[in-house]
């Protein structure tokens, strides 16, 4: 049963709605908005009937890379956290983390820049100690990419990062905490030459709570791409 079906549009901008989160009196939409002058990461509130209540900008600038899907936005009690990328002056990406209330008030905004390379996060989770872990990819010279795991404290301050690579191209999209040991299970794809042919396979990594590798596995047809 469809309760409502709404379309939001404007002649002067592109409007994307990548994530929707329910709240007690409606829904919050987090997405990207672009005009000829600049880009915005926006927050939009809808009431229970799907009607627009307000729209606010969380960040703006021509350097915003935006978010991909709902894994970029996390509910934390009555508040929310979003992770997204912005372009640095050297052309690479840096990770931004913003915590905000359901009224759109920003509580904090942190920039996490590991030592080397461009990085883009694809999934953020709340860990059992109340802090945050996020996974994505770090790009090094040329087209070389590797899994990148970033750990912060509860206020979004950088604590540590780890990278993982199988051959020369590895991109992670999913992370979960394993409750029996406080470690992590990470999923994505990687270029794998072990078969002798060289194809992309699904690649899963299990780590301890410090991000140290316990085991890795690849899955897929040796003669095909399994991403």
mmCIF file of N, CA, C and O in Angstrom, residues 63-150:
data_model
loop_
_atom_site.group_PDB
_atom_site.id
_atom_site.type_symbol
_atom_site.label_atom_id
_atom_site.label_comp_id
_atom_site.label_asym_id
_atom_site.label_seq_id
_atom_site.Cartn_x
_atom_site.Cartn_y
_atom_site.Cartn_z
ATOM 1 N N UNK A 63 33.649 21.807 -4.237
ATOM 2 C CA UNK A 63 34.512 20.649 -3.990
ATOM 3 C C UNK A 63 33.792 19.483 -3.339
ATOM 4 O O UNK A 63 34.402 18.455 -3.061
ATOM 5 N N UNK A 64 32.506 19.580 -3.090
ATOM 6 C CA UNK A 64 31.773 18.493 -2.439
ATOM 7 C C UNK A 64 31.585 17.320 -3.404
ATOM 8 O O UNK A 64 31.150 17.493 -4.538
ATOM 9 N N UNK A 65 31.936 16.120 -2.945
ATOM 10 C CA UNK A 65 31.762 14.909 -3.742
ATOM 11 C C UNK A 65 30.419 14.236 -3.483
ATOM 12 O O UNK A 65 29.991 13.385 -4.242
ATOM 13 N N UNK A 66 29.764 14.543 -2.372
ATOM 14 C CA UNK A 66 28.465 13.979 -2.093
ATOM 15 C C UNK A 66 28.529 12.605 -1.449
ATOM 16 O O UNK A 66 29.591 12.113 -1.078
ATOM 17 N N UNK A 67 27.369 11.978 -1.337
ATOM 18 C CA UNK A 67 27.272 10.653 -0.734
ATOM 19 C C UNK A 67 26.654 9.696 -1.740
ATOM 20 O O UNK A 67 25.995 10.109 -2.698
ATOM 21 N N UNK A 68 26.885 8.398 -1.529
ATOM 22 C CA UNK A 68 26.432 7.408 -2.494
ATOM 23 C C UNK A 68 25.086 6.792 -2.187
ATOM 24 O O UNK A 68 24.240 6.652 -3.070
ATOM 25 N N UNK A 69 24.866 6.421 -0.906
ATOM 26 C CA UNK A 69 23.634 5.717 -0.555
ATOM 27 C C UNK A 69 23.435 5.786 0.949
ATOM 28 O O UNK A 69 24.114 6.539 1.654
ATOM 29 N N UNK A 70 22.493 4.990 1.459
ATOM 30 C CA UNK A 70 22.124 5.062 2.871
ATOM 31 C C UNK A 70 23.204 4.649 3.844
ATOM 32 O O UNK A 70 23.119 4.966 5.036
ATOM 33 N N UNK A 71 24.250 3.914 3.380
ATOM 34 C CA UNK A 71 25.322 3.497 4.289
ATOM 35 C C UNK A 71 26.193 4.682 4.721
ATOM 36 O O UNK A 71 26.995 4.550 5.629
ATOM 37 N N UNK A 72 26.035 5.804 4.054
ATOM 38 C CA UNK A 72 26.816 6.993 4.397
ATOM 39 C C UNK A 72 26.200 7.760 5.575
ATOM 40 O O UNK A 72 26.819 8.687 6.095
ATOM 41 N N UNK A 73 24.973 7.402 5.952
ATOM 42 C CA UNK A 73 24.241 8.118 7.010
ATOM 43 C C UNK A 73 23.895 7.143 8.115
ATOM 44 O O UNK A 73 23.391 6.052 7.862
ATOM 45 N N UNK A 74 24.146 7.562 9.364
ATOM 46 C CA UNK A 74 24.000 6.677 10.515
ATOM 47 C C UNK A 74 23.118 7.330 11.571
ATOM 48 O O UNK A 74 23.306 8.509 11.902
ATOM 49 N N UNK A 75 22.148 6.584 12.103
ATOM 50 C CA UNK A 75 21.347 7.067 13.224
ATOM 51 C C UNK A 75 22.091 6.788 14.528
ATOM 52 O O UNK A 75 22.534 5.659 14.759
ATOM 53 N N UNK A 76 22.212 7.811 15.362
ATOM 54 C CA UNK A 76 22.895 7.692 16.655
ATOM 55 C C UNK A 76 21.968 8.266 17.725
ATOM 56 O O UNK A 76 21.956 9.470 17.977
ATOM 57 N N UNK A 77 21.172 7.397 18.348
ATOM 58 C CA UNK A 77 20.170 7.894 19.286
ATOM 59 C C UNK A 77 19.169 8.763 18.548
ATOM 60 O O UNK A 77 18.587 8.353 17.541
ATOM 61 N N UNK A 78 18.979 9.989 19.022
ATOM 62 C CA UNK A 78 18.085 10.935 18.354
ATOM 63 C C UNK A 78 18.807 11.773 17.309
ATOM 64 O O UNK A 78 18.180 12.612 16.647
ATOM 65 N N UNK A 79 20.107 11.581 17.164
ATOM 66 C CA UNK A 79 20.905 12.369 16.227
ATOM 67 C C UNK A 79 21.344 11.520 15.039
ATOM 68 O O UNK A 79 21.037 10.324 14.958
ATOM 69 N N UNK A 80 22.099 12.123 14.124
ATOM 70 C CA UNK A 80 22.541 11.451 12.914
ATOM 71 C C UNK A 80 23.970 11.849 12.590
ATOM 72 O O UNK A 80 24.425 12.935 12.947
ATOM 73 N N UNK A 81 24.670 10.943 11.894
ATOM 74 C CA UNK A 81 26.031 11.202 11.434
ATOM 75 C C UNK A 81 26.090 10.885 9.949
ATOM 76 O O UNK A 81 25.552 9.867 9.501
ATOM 77 N N UNK A 82 26.750 11.751 9.179
ATOM 78 C CA UNK A 82 26.950 11.505 7.755
ATOM 79 C C UNK A 82 28.437 11.628 7.447
ATOM 80 O O UNK A 82 29.131 12.477 8.008
ATOM 81 N N UNK A 83 28.926 10.750 6.587
ATOM 82 C CA UNK A 83 30.308 10.825 6.116
ATOM 83 C C UNK A 83 30.274 11.072 4.606
ATOM 84 O O UNK A 83 29.456 10.505 3.890
ATOM 85 N N UNK A 84 31.144 11.962 4.146
ATOM 86 C CA UNK A 84 31.180 12.293 2.721
ATOM 87 C C UNK A 84 32.571 12.801 2.366
ATOM 88 O O UNK A 84 33.411 13.044 3.239
ATOM 89 N N UNK A 85 32.821 12.950 1.072
ATOM 90 C CA UNK A 85 34.147 13.355 0.597
ATOM 91 C C UNK A 85 34.095 14.765 0.025
ATOM 92 O O UNK A 85 33.088 15.189 -0.554
ATOM 93 N N UNK A 86 35.218 15.479 0.192
ATOM 94 C CA UNK A 86 35.425 16.764 -0.468
ATOM 95 C C UNK A 86 36.788 16.726 -1.151
ATOM 96 O O UNK A 86 37.720 16.088 -0.668
ATOM 97 N N UNK A 87 36.866 17.425 -2.256
ATOM 98 C CA UNK A 87 38.114 17.442 -3.006
ATOM 99 C C UNK A 87 39.120 18.385 -2.356
ATOM 100 O O UNK A 87 38.783 19.517 -1.972
ATOM 101 N N UNK A 88 40.361 17.916 -2.232
ATOM 102 C CA UNK A 88 41.442 18.728 -1.699
ATOM 103 C C UNK A 88 42.064 19.561 -2.816
ATOM 104 O O UNK A 88 41.846 19.292 -3.996
ATOM 105 N N UNK A 89 42.853 20.575 -2.469
ATOM 106 C CA UNK A 89 43.492 21.393 -3.510
ATOM 107 C C UNK A 89 44.359 20.595 -4.469
ATOM 108 O O UNK A 89 44.519 20.982 -5.634
ATOM 109 N N UNK A 90 44.923 19.466 -4.011
ATOM 110 C CA UNK A 90 45.780 18.665 -4.888
ATOM 111 C C UNK A 90 44.983 17.726 -5.794
ATOM 112 O O UNK A 90 45.567 16.956 -6.561
ATOM 113 N N UNK A 91 43.653 17.772 -5.711
ATOM 114 C CA UNK A 91 42.802 16.953 -6.558
ATOM 115 C C UNK A 91 42.306 15.684 -5.916
ATOM 116 O O UNK A 91 41.391 15.040 -6.430
ATOM 117 N N UNK A 92 42.908 15.263 -4.790
ATOM 118 C CA UNK A 92 42.452 14.082 -4.075
ATOM 119 C C UNK A 92 41.250 14.381 -3.195
ATOM 120 O O UNK A 92 40.779 15.516 -3.113
ATOM 121 N N UNK A 93 40.739 13.338 -2.533
ATOM 122 C CA UNK A 93 39.582 13.491 -1.654
ATOM 123 C C UNK A 93 39.984 13.381 -0.197
ATOM 124 O O UNK A 93 40.927 12.672 0.157
ATOM 125 N N UNK A 94 39.244 14.074 0.672
ATOM 126 C CA UNK A 94 39.374 13.942 2.114
ATOM 127 C C UNK A 94 38.009 13.623 2.697
ATOM 128 O O UNK A 94 36.978 13.966 2.115
ATOM 129 N N UNK A 95 37.992 12.943 3.850
ATOM 130 C CA UNK A 95 36.739 12.507 4.458
ATOM 131 C C UNK A 95 36.252 13.514 5.495
ATOM 132 O O UNK A 95 37.020 13.942 6.358
ATOM 133 N N UNK A 96 34.980 13.864 5.408
ATOM 134 C CA UNK A 96 34.330 14.755 6.363
ATOM 135 C C UNK A 96 33.259 13.968 7.111
ATOM 136 O O UNK A 96 32.546 13.160 6.522
ATOM 137 N N UNK A 97 33.142 14.223 8.397
ATOM 138 C CA UNK A 97 32.117 13.600 9.229
ATOM 139 C C UNK A 97 31.347 14.706 9.934
ATOM 140 O O UNK A 97 31.948 15.567 10.588
ATOM 141 N N UNK A 98 30.027 14.682 9.801
ATOM 142 C CA UNK A 98 29.176 15.690 10.427
ATOM 143 C C UNK A 98 28.125 14.993 11.284
ATOM 144 O O UNK A 98 27.449 14.070 10.818
ATOM 145 N N UNK A 99 27.999 15.432 12.522
ATOM 146 C CA UNK A 99 26.916 14.971 13.383
ATOM 147 C C UNK A 99 25.905 16.094 13.524
ATOM 148 O O UNK A 99 26.271 17.247 13.770
ATOM 149 N N UNK A 100 24.619 15.759 13.355
ATOM 150 C CA UNK A 100 23.582 16.782 13.382
ATOM 151 C C UNK A 100 22.329 16.235 14.052
ATOM 152 O O UNK A 100 22.136 15.014 14.149
ATOM 153 N N UNK A 101 21.480 17.131 14.515
ATOM 154 C CA UNK A 101 20.227 16.752 15.157
ATOM 155 C C UNK A 101 19.134 16.588 14.103
ATOM 156 O O UNK A 101 19.313 16.953 12.934
ATOM 157 N N UNK A 102 17.988 16.074 14.520
ATOM 158 C CA UNK A 102 16.883 15.903 13.586
ATOM 159 C C UNK A 102 16.255 17.237 13.188
ATOM 160 O O UNK A 102 15.443 17.296 12.267
ATOM 161 N N UNK A 103 16.642 18.320 13.893
ATOM 162 C CA UNK A 103 16.220 19.663 13.501
ATOM 163 C C UNK A 103 17.191 20.303 12.518
ATOM 164 O O UNK A 103 17.001 21.438 12.084
ATOM 165 N N UNK A 104 18.285 19.586 12.206
ATOM 166 C CA UNK A 104 19.255 20.107 11.253
ATOM 167 C C UNK A 104 20.345 20.947 11.874
ATOM 168 O O UNK A 104 21.137 21.573 11.158
ATOM 169 N N UNK A 105 20.453 20.958 13.205
ATOM 170 C CA UNK A 105 21.516 21.690 13.886
ATOM 171 C C UNK A 105 22.795 20.859 13.884
ATOM 172 O O UNK A 105 22.786 19.704 14.315
ATOM 173 N N UNK A 106 23.883 21.417 13.383
ATOM 174 C CA UNK A 106 25.158 20.704 13.344
ATOM 175 C C UNK A 106 25.801 20.715 14.732
ATOM 176 O O UNK A 106 26.016 21.777 15.314
ATOM 177 N N UNK A 107 26.108 19.530 15.251
ATOM 178 C CA UNK A 107 26.737 19.402 16.565
ATOM 179 C C UNK A 107 28.251 19.454 16.455
ATOM 180 O O UNK A 107 28.911 20.033 17.302
ATOM 181 N N UNK A 108 28.804 18.795 15.438
ATOM 182 C CA UNK A 108 30.223 18.927 15.137
ATOM 183 C C UNK A 108 30.498 18.530 13.705
ATOM 184 O O UNK A 108 29.702 17.835 13.074
ATOM 185 N N UNK A 109 31.625 19.001 13.194
ATOM 186 C CA UNK A 109 32.057 18.743 11.822
ATOM 187 C C UNK A 109 33.555 18.510 11.857
ATOM 188 O O UNK A 109 34.316 19.403 12.214
ATOM 189 N N UNK A 110 33.991 17.300 11.498
ATOM 190 C CA UNK A 110 35.396 16.935 11.585
ATOM 191 C C UNK A 110 35.914 16.514 10.212
ATOM 192 O O UNK A 110 35.180 15.957 9.395
ATOM 193 N N UNK A 111 37.183 16.789 9.981
ATOM 194 C CA UNK A 111 37.875 16.370 8.766
ATOM 195 C C UNK A 111 38.941 15.369 9.163
ATOM 196 O O UNK A 111 39.786 15.656 10.009
ATOM 197 N N UNK A 112 38.875 14.180 8.586
ATOM 198 C CA UNK A 112 39.836 13.123 8.908
ATOM 199 C C UNK A 112 40.745 12.877 7.721
ATOM 200 O O UNK A 112 40.303 12.417 6.669
ATOM 201 N N UNK A 113 42.015 13.203 7.893
ATOM 202 C CA UNK A 113 42.984 13.113 6.805
ATOM 203 C C UNK A 113 44.112 12.182 7.226
ATOM 204 O O UNK A 113 45.036 12.588 7.930
ATOM 205 N N UNK A 114 44.072 10.898 6.843
ATOM 206 C CA UNK A 114 45.220 10.031 7.086
ATOM 207 C C UNK A 114 46.464 10.555 6.369
ATOM 208 O O UNK A 114 46.394 11.461 5.560
ATOM 209 N N UNK A 115 47.577 9.942 6.653
ATOM 210 C CA UNK A 115 48.867 10.502 6.247
ATOM 211 C C UNK A 115 48.997 10.638 4.741
ATOM 212 O O UNK A 115 49.408 11.678 4.235
ATOM 213 N N UNK A 116 48.661 9.603 3.987
ATOM 214 C CA UNK A 116 48.949 9.616 2.554
ATOM 215 C C UNK A 116 47.713 9.323 1.725
ATOM 216 O O UNK A 116 46.842 8.563 2.121
ATOM 217 N N UNK A 117 47.653 9.937 0.540
ATOM 218 C CA UNK A 117 46.689 9.532 -0.469
ATOM 219 C C UNK A 117 45.326 10.182 -0.360
ATOM 220 O O UNK A 117 44.967 10.829 0.610
ATOM 221 N N UNK A 118 44.554 9.971 -1.418
ATOM 222 C CA UNK A 118 43.162 10.405 -1.492
ATOM 223 C C UNK A 118 42.276 9.290 -0.981
ATOM 224 O O UNK A 118 42.523 8.117 -1.251
ATOM 225 N N UNK A 119 41.237 9.624 -0.223
ATOM 226 C CA UNK A 119 40.384 8.562 0.306
ATOM 227 C C UNK A 119 38.920 8.974 0.302
ATOM 228 O O UNK A 119 38.581 10.141 0.507
ATOM 229 N N UNK A 120 38.060 7.990 0.053
ATOM 230 C CA UNK A 120 36.613 8.187 0.036
ATOM 231 C C UNK A 120 35.974 7.060 0.835
ATOM 232 O O UNK A 120 36.202 5.883 0.538
ATOM 233 N N UNK A 121 35.170 7.405 1.845
ATOM 234 C CA UNK A 121 34.511 6.414 2.681
ATOM 235 C C UNK A 121 33.154 6.032 2.087
ATOM 236 O O UNK A 121 32.446 6.871 1.541
ATOM 237 N N UNK A 122 32.785 4.747 2.218
ATOM 238 C CA UNK A 122 31.541 4.234 1.642
ATOM 239 C C UNK A 122 30.567 3.687 2.677
ATOM 240 O O UNK A 122 29.427 3.379 2.321
ATOM 241 N N UNK A 123 30.980 3.525 3.925
ATOM 242 C CA UNK A 123 30.093 2.948 4.937
ATOM 243 C C UNK A 123 30.616 3.366 6.307
ATOM 244 O O UNK A 123 31.807 3.243 6.576
ATOM 245 N N UNK A 124 29.726 3.865 7.171
ATOM 246 C CA UNK A 124 30.092 4.245 8.535
ATOM 247 C C UNK A 124 29.199 3.495 9.512
ATOM 248 O O UNK A 124 27.993 3.323 9.264
ATOM 249 N N UNK A 125 29.793 3.013 10.618
ATOM 250 C CA UNK A 125 29.031 2.295 11.641
ATOM 251 C C UNK A 125 29.387 2.853 13.016
ATOM 252 O O UNK A 125 30.442 3.465 13.218
ATOM 253 N N UNK A 126 28.483 2.634 13.959
ATOM 254 C CA UNK A 126 28.717 2.948 15.364
ATOM 255 C C UNK A 126 29.233 1.688 16.044
ATOM 256 O O UNK A 126 28.614 0.626 15.948
ATOM 257 N N UNK A 127 30.377 1.790 16.712
ATOM 258 C CA UNK A 127 30.959 0.622 17.366
ATOM 259 C C UNK A 127 30.437 0.483 18.790
ATOM 260 O O UNK A 127 29.787 1.386 19.323
ATOM 261 N N UNK A 128 30.728 -0.646 19.419
ATOM 262 C CA UNK A 128 30.174 -0.948 20.743
ATOM 263 C C UNK A 128 30.664 0.014 21.824
ATOM 264 O O UNK A 128 30.019 0.149 22.855
ATOM 265 N N UNK A 129 31.787 0.689 21.601
ATOM 266 C CA UNK A 129 32.291 1.650 22.580
ATOM 267 C C UNK A 129 31.798 3.071 22.321
ATOM 268 O O UNK A 129 32.263 4.029 22.944
ATOM 269 N N UNK A 130 30.858 3.224 21.385
ATOM 270 C CA UNK A 130 30.278 4.534 21.111
ATOM 271 C C UNK A 130 31.067 5.386 20.142
ATOM 272 O O UNK A 130 30.742 6.562 19.950
ATOM 273 N N UNK A 131 32.079 4.817 19.512
ATOM 274 C CA UNK A 131 32.870 5.558 18.534
ATOM 275 C C UNK A 131 32.451 5.137 17.129
ATOM 276 O O UNK A 131 31.441 4.457 16.944
ATOM 277 N N UNK A 132 33.249 5.513 16.117
ATOM 278 C CA UNK A 132 32.856 5.274 14.733
ATOM 279 C C UNK A 132 33.969 4.566 13.970
ATOM 280 O O UNK A 132 35.154 4.829 14.177
ATOM 281 N N UNK A 133 33.548 3.666 13.076
ATOM 282 C CA UNK A 133 34.462 3.026 12.134
ATOM 283 C C UNK A 133 33.865 3.196 10.753
ATOM 284 O O UNK A 133 32.652 3.100 10.565
ATOM 285 N N UNK A 134 34.720 3.477 9.781
ATOM 286 C CA UNK A 134 34.246 3.662 8.410
ATOM 287 C C UNK A 134 35.221 3.030 7.439
ATOM 288 O O UNK A 134 36.421 2.958 7.687
ATOM 289 N N UNK A 135 34.655 2.554 6.343
ATOM 290 C CA UNK A 135 35.457 1.836 5.356
ATOM 291 C C UNK A 135 35.245 2.461 3.987
ATOM 292 O O UNK A 135 34.188 3.005 3.687
ATOM 293 N N UNK A 136 36.287 2.382 3.157
ATOM 294 C CA UNK A 136 36.201 2.893 1.805
ATOM 295 C C UNK A 136 37.449 2.531 1.042
ATOM 296 O O UNK A 136 37.955 1.409 1.152
ATOM 297 N N UNK A 137 37.965 3.487 0.283
ATOM 298 C CA UNK A 137 39.141 3.233 -0.537
ATOM 299 C C UNK A 137 40.103 4.403 -0.455
ATOM 300 O O UNK A 137 39.683 5.561 -0.367
ATOM 301 N N UNK A 138 41.379 4.093 -0.452
ATOM 302 C CA UNK A 138 42.421 5.100 -0.550
ATOM 303 C C UNK A 138 43.144 4.909 -1.869
ATOM 304 O O UNK A 138 43.559 3.804 -2.207
ATOM 305 N N UNK A 139 43.260 6.001 -2.609
ATOM 306 C CA UNK A 139 43.946 5.944 -3.896
ATOM 307 C C UNK A 139 45.361 6.474 -3.741
ATOM 308 O O UNK A 139 45.582 7.550 -3.186
ATOM 309 N N UNK A 140 46.301 5.702 -4.248
ATOM 310 C CA UNK A 140 47.699 6.102 -4.224
ATOM 311 C C UNK A 140 48.095 6.566 -5.624
ATOM 312 O O UNK A 140 47.250 6.931 -6.431
ATOM 313 N N UNK A 141 49.367 6.597 -5.923
ATOM 314 C CA UNK A 141 49.826 7.067 -7.220
ATOM 315 C C UNK A 141 49.217 6.225 -8.337
ATOM 316 O O UNK A 141 49.095 5.008 -8.231
ATOM 317 N N UNK A 142 48.817 6.904 -9.403
ATOM 318 C CA UNK A 142 48.212 6.191 -10.522
ATOM 319 C C UNK A 142 46.834 5.675 -10.173
ATOM 320 O O UNK A 142 46.045 6.352 -9.522
ATOM 321 N N UNK A 143 46.525 4.439 -10.589
ATOM 322 C CA UNK A 143 45.205 3.852 -10.356
ATOM 323 C C UNK A 143 45.214 2.865 -9.189
ATOM 324 O O UNK A 143 44.250 2.120 -9.007
ATOM 325 N N UNK A 144 46.288 2.831 -8.417
ATOM 326 C CA UNK A 144 46.371 1.882 -7.312
ATOM 327 C C UNK A 144 45.448 2.307 -6.178
ATOM 328 O O UNK A 144 45.546 3.424 -5.657
ATOM 329 N N UNK A 145 44.523 1.417 -5.787
ATOM 330 C CA UNK A 145 43.623 1.683 -4.661
ATOM 331 C C UNK A 145 43.698 0.529 -3.681
ATOM 332 O O UNK A 145 44.006 -0.599 -4.050
ATOM 333 N N UNK A 146 43.372 0.829 -2.432
ATOM 334 C CA UNK A 146 43.353 -0.203 -1.402
ATOM 335 C C UNK A 146 42.232 0.086 -0.418
ATOM 336 O O UNK A 146 41.775 1.225 -0.288
ATOM 337 N N UNK A 147 41.758 -0.976 0.262
ATOM 338 C CA UNK A 147 40.778 -0.776 1.323
ATOM 339 C C UNK A 147 41.359 0.198 2.348
ATOM 340 O O UNK A 147 42.540 0.114 2.698
ATOM 341 N N UNK A 148 40.509 1.075 2.867
ATOM 342 C CA UNK A 148 40.938 2.011 3.906
ATOM 343 C C UNK A 148 39.932 1.986 5.049
ATOM 344 O O UNK A 148 38.742 2.244 4.843
ATOM 345 N N UNK A 149 40.387 1.632 6.223
ATOM 346 C CA UNK A 149 39.575 1.608 7.439
ATOM 347 C C UNK A 149 40.018 2.751 8.338
ATOM 348 O O UNK A 149 41.196 2.868 8.670
ATOM 349 N N UNK A 150 39.075 3.638 8.710
ATOM 350 C CA UNK A 150 39.361 4.759 9.598
ATOM 351 C C UNK A 150 38.558 4.582 10.877
ATOM 352 O O UNK A 150 37.357 4.322 10.839
#
